[in-house]
């Protein structure tokens, strides 16, 4: 479905707006909202990312393993390691004798609270967008990415 309505700011018809501009604006808005929501519970985006990755790993992660997990939004390995250090200090992550990072009871509670907040963030940014529309948008952006990276591999 192509729409030719003009956005409220009269910059260009929707089907003529650069996809990079729209994707960038969406990314910035989602990150700002997510980071503000997490900040209300004293969690940073890198801490949220680290907690989720440690929680998903069946036997936790070592520091070296967490360094190799792809970090989004330009965070980089060092930012994630600093987030891990803060979570260890906070008592949300423990380090076993084998050097593996795992969630503590406080960490599981904190992660559950953060997930509740992030579920609300998702509901807020989806608004009246259906799951099907969301899936289509993600699929299209992934295909654009794939189209542009095919020649680079």
CSV table of C-alpha atoms in Angstrom, one decimal:
chain,number,residue,atom,x,y,z
A,1,UNK,CA,0.0,0.0,0.0
A,2,UNK,CA,1.5,3.3,-1.0
A,3,UNK,CA,0.3,6.5,0.5
A,4,UNK,CA,0.8,9.9,-1.0
A,5,UNK,CA,-0.6,12.0,1.8
A,6,UNK,CA,1.6,14.9,2.9
A,7,UNK,CA,3.0,14.7,6.5
A,8,UNK,CA,1.9,17.4,8.9
A,9,UNK,CA,5.3,19.2,8.5
A,10,UNK,CA,4.8,19.4,4.7
A,11,UNK,CA,8.3,18.2,4.0
A,12,UNK,CA,7.4,15.6,1.4
A,13,UNK,CA,4.8,13.0,0.6
A,14,UNK,CA,5.3,9.9,2.7
A,15,UNK,CA,6.3,7.7,-0.3
A,16,UNK,CA,9.1,10.2,-1.1
A,17,UNK,CA,10.7,10.6,2.4
A,18,UNK,CA,14.1,9.0,2.6
A,19,UNK,CA,13.9,5.6,4.4
A,20,UNK,CA,17.1,6.4,6.2
A,21,UNK,CA,15.7,9.6,7.7
A,22,UNK,CA,12.5,7.8,8.8
A,23,UNK,CA,14.4,4.8,10.2
A,24,UNK,CA,16.9,7.1,12.0
A,25,UNK,CA,14.2,9.2,13.5
A,26,UNK,CA,12.3,6.2,14.7
A,27,UNK,CA,15.5,4.7,16.2
A,28,UNK,CA,16.3,7.9,18.0
A,29,UNK,CA,12.7,8.3,19.4
A,30,UNK,CA,12.6,4.6,20.5
A,31,UNK,CA,16.0,4.8,22.2
A,32,UNK,CA,15.2,8.1,23.9
A,33,UNK,CA,11.9,6.7,25.2
A,34,UNK,CA,13.5,3.4,26.2
A,35,UNK,CA,16.4,5.0,28.0
A,36,UNK,CA,14.2,7.5,29.9
A,37,UNK,CA,11.9,4.6,31.0
A,38,UNK,CA,14.9,2.5,32.2
A,39,UNK,CA,16.4,5.5,33.9
A,40,UNK,CA,13.3,5.7,36.1
A,41,UNK,CA,14.3,2.4,37.6
A,42,UNK,CA,18.0,3.2,37.6
A,43,UNK,CA,19.0,0.9,34.8
A,44,UNK,CA,20.9,2.0,31.7
A,45,UNK,CA,20.4,0.6,28.2
A,46,UNK,CA,23.8,-1.2,28.3
A,47,UNK,CA,22.8,-2.8,31.6
A,48,UNK,CA,19.5,-3.9,30.1
A,49,UNK,CA,21.4,-5.4,27.2
A,50,UNK,CA,23.9,-7.2,29.5
A,51,UNK,CA,21.1,-8.5,31.8
A,52,UNK,CA,19.2,-10.0,28.9
A,53,UNK,CA,22.2,-11.6,27.4
A,54,UNK,CA,23.3,-13.2,30.7
A,55,UNK,CA,19.8,-14.3,31.4
A,56,UNK,CA,19.5,-16.0,27.9
A,57,UNK,CA,22.7,-18.0,28.4
A,58,UNK,CA,21.8,-21.3,30.0
A,59,UNK,CA,25.0,-21.3,32.1
A,60,UNK,CA,25.7,-17.6,32.2
A,61,UNK,CA,28.5,-15.9,30.3
A,62,UNK,CA,32.1,-15.2,31.0
A,63,UNK,CA,33.5,-11.7,30.6
A,64,UNK,CA,35.1,-12.8,27.4
A,65,UNK,CA,31.8,-14.2,26.1
A,66,UNK,CA,29.9,-11.1,26.9
A,67,UNK,CA,32.6,-9.0,25.1
A,68,UNK,CA,31.8,-11.0,21.9
A,69,UNK,CA,28.0,-10.6,22.0
A,70,UNK,CA,27.0,-8.1,19.3
A,71,UNK,CA,26.2,-4.9,21.1
A,72,UNK,CA,23.7,-2.6,19.4
A,73,UNK,CA,23.5,1.1,19.0
A,74,UNK,CA,27.2,1.6,18.8
A,75,UNK,CA,27.7,0.5,22.5
A,76,UNK,CA,30.8,-1.6,21.9
A,77,UNK,CA,32.3,-4.2,24.1
A,78,UNK,CA,33.8,-1.8,26.6
A,79,UNK,CA,30.5,-0.2,27.4
A,80,UNK,CA,28.9,-3.6,28.0
A,81,UNK,CA,31.8,-4.7,30.2
A,82,UNK,CA,31.4,-1.4,32.3
A,83,UNK,CA,27.6,-2.2,32.5
A,84,UNK,CA,28.5,-5.7,33.8
A,85,UNK,CA,30.9,-4.3,36.4
A,86,UNK,CA,28.1,-2.0,37.6
A,87,UNK,CA,25.6,-4.9,37.8
A,88,UNK,CA,28.1,-7.0,39.7
A,89,UNK,CA,28.7,-4.1,42.1
A,90,UNK,CA,24.9,-3.6,42.5
A,91,UNK,CA,24.5,-7.3,43.3
A,92,UNK,CA,22.4,-8.1,40.2
A,93,UNK,CA,25.1,-10.3,38.7
A,94,UNK,CA,27.3,-12.8,40.5
A,95,UNK,CA,30.6,-14.3,39.4
A,96,UNK,CA,30.9,-18.0,40.0
A,97,UNK,CA,34.2,-19.9,40.7
A,98,UNK,CA,34.3,-20.7,37.0
A,99,UNK,CA,34.2,-17.0,36.1
A,100,UNK,CA,30.7,-17.2,34.7
A,101,UNK,CA,28.4,-14.3,35.2
A,102,UNK,CA,24.9,-15.2,36.3
A,103,UNK,CA,21.8,-13.4,37.6
A,104,UNK,CA,21.4,-13.2,41.3
A,105,UNK,CA,18.0,-13.2,42.9
A,106,UNK,CA,18.2,-9.3,42.9
A,107,UNK,CA,19.2,-9.5,39.3
A,108,UNK,CA,16.2,-11.7,38.4
A,109,UNK,CA,13.9,-9.3,40.2
A,110,UNK,CA,15.5,-6.2,38.5
A,111,UNK,CA,15.3,-7.9,35.1
A,112,UNK,CA,11.6,-8.7,35.7
A,113,UNK,CA,10.9,-5.1,36.6
A,114,UNK,CA,12.8,-3.8,33.6
A,115,UNK,CA,11.0,-6.2,31.3
A,116,UNK,CA,7.6,-4.8,32.6
A,117,UNK,CA,8.8,-1.3,31.8
A,118,UNK,CA,10.1,-2.3,28.4
A,119,UNK,CA,6.9,-4.1,27.6
A,120,UNK,CA,5.0,-0.8,28.2
A,121,UNK,CA,7.6,1.0,26.0
A,122,UNK,CA,6.8,-1.4,23.2
A,123,UNK,CA,3.1,-1.0,23.7
A,124,UNK,CA,3.5,2.8,23.7
A,125,UNK,CA,5.6,2.9,20.5
A,126,UNK,CA,3.3,0.5,18.7
A,127,UNK,CA,0.2,2.5,19.6
A,128,UNK,CA,-2.4,1.6,17.0
A,129,UNK,CA,0.1,-0.3,14.8
A,130,UNK,CA,-0.9,-3.9,14.4
A,131,UNK,CA,1.6,-6.8,14.9
A,132,UNK,CA,1.2,-7.5,11.2
A,133,UNK,CA,2.2,-3.9,10.3
A,134,UNK,CA,5.1,-4.0,12.7
A,135,UNK,CA,6.3,-7.3,11.3
A,136,UNK,CA,6.1,-5.8,7.7
A,137,UNK,CA,8.0,-2.7,8.7
A,138,UNK,CA,10.8,-4.8,10.3
A,139,UNK,CA,10.9,-7.2,7.4
A,140,UNK,CA,11.2,-4.3,4.9
A,141,UNK,CA,14.0,-2.7,6.9
A,142,UNK,CA,15.8,-6.0,7.2
A,143,UNK,CA,15.5,-6.6,3.4
A,144,UNK,CA,16.9,-3.1,2.7
A,145,UNK,CA,19.8,-3.9,5.0
A,146,UNK,CA,20.3,-7.3,3.3
A,147,UNK,CA,20.2,-5.7,-0.1
A,148,UNK,CA,22.9,-3.2,0.8
A,149,UNK,CA,25.2,-5.7,2.6
A,150,UNK,CA,25.1,-8.6,0.1
A,151,UNK,CA,28.0,-7.2,-1.9
A,152,UNK,CA,30.1,-6.6,1.2
A,153,UNK,CA,30.3,-10.2,2.4
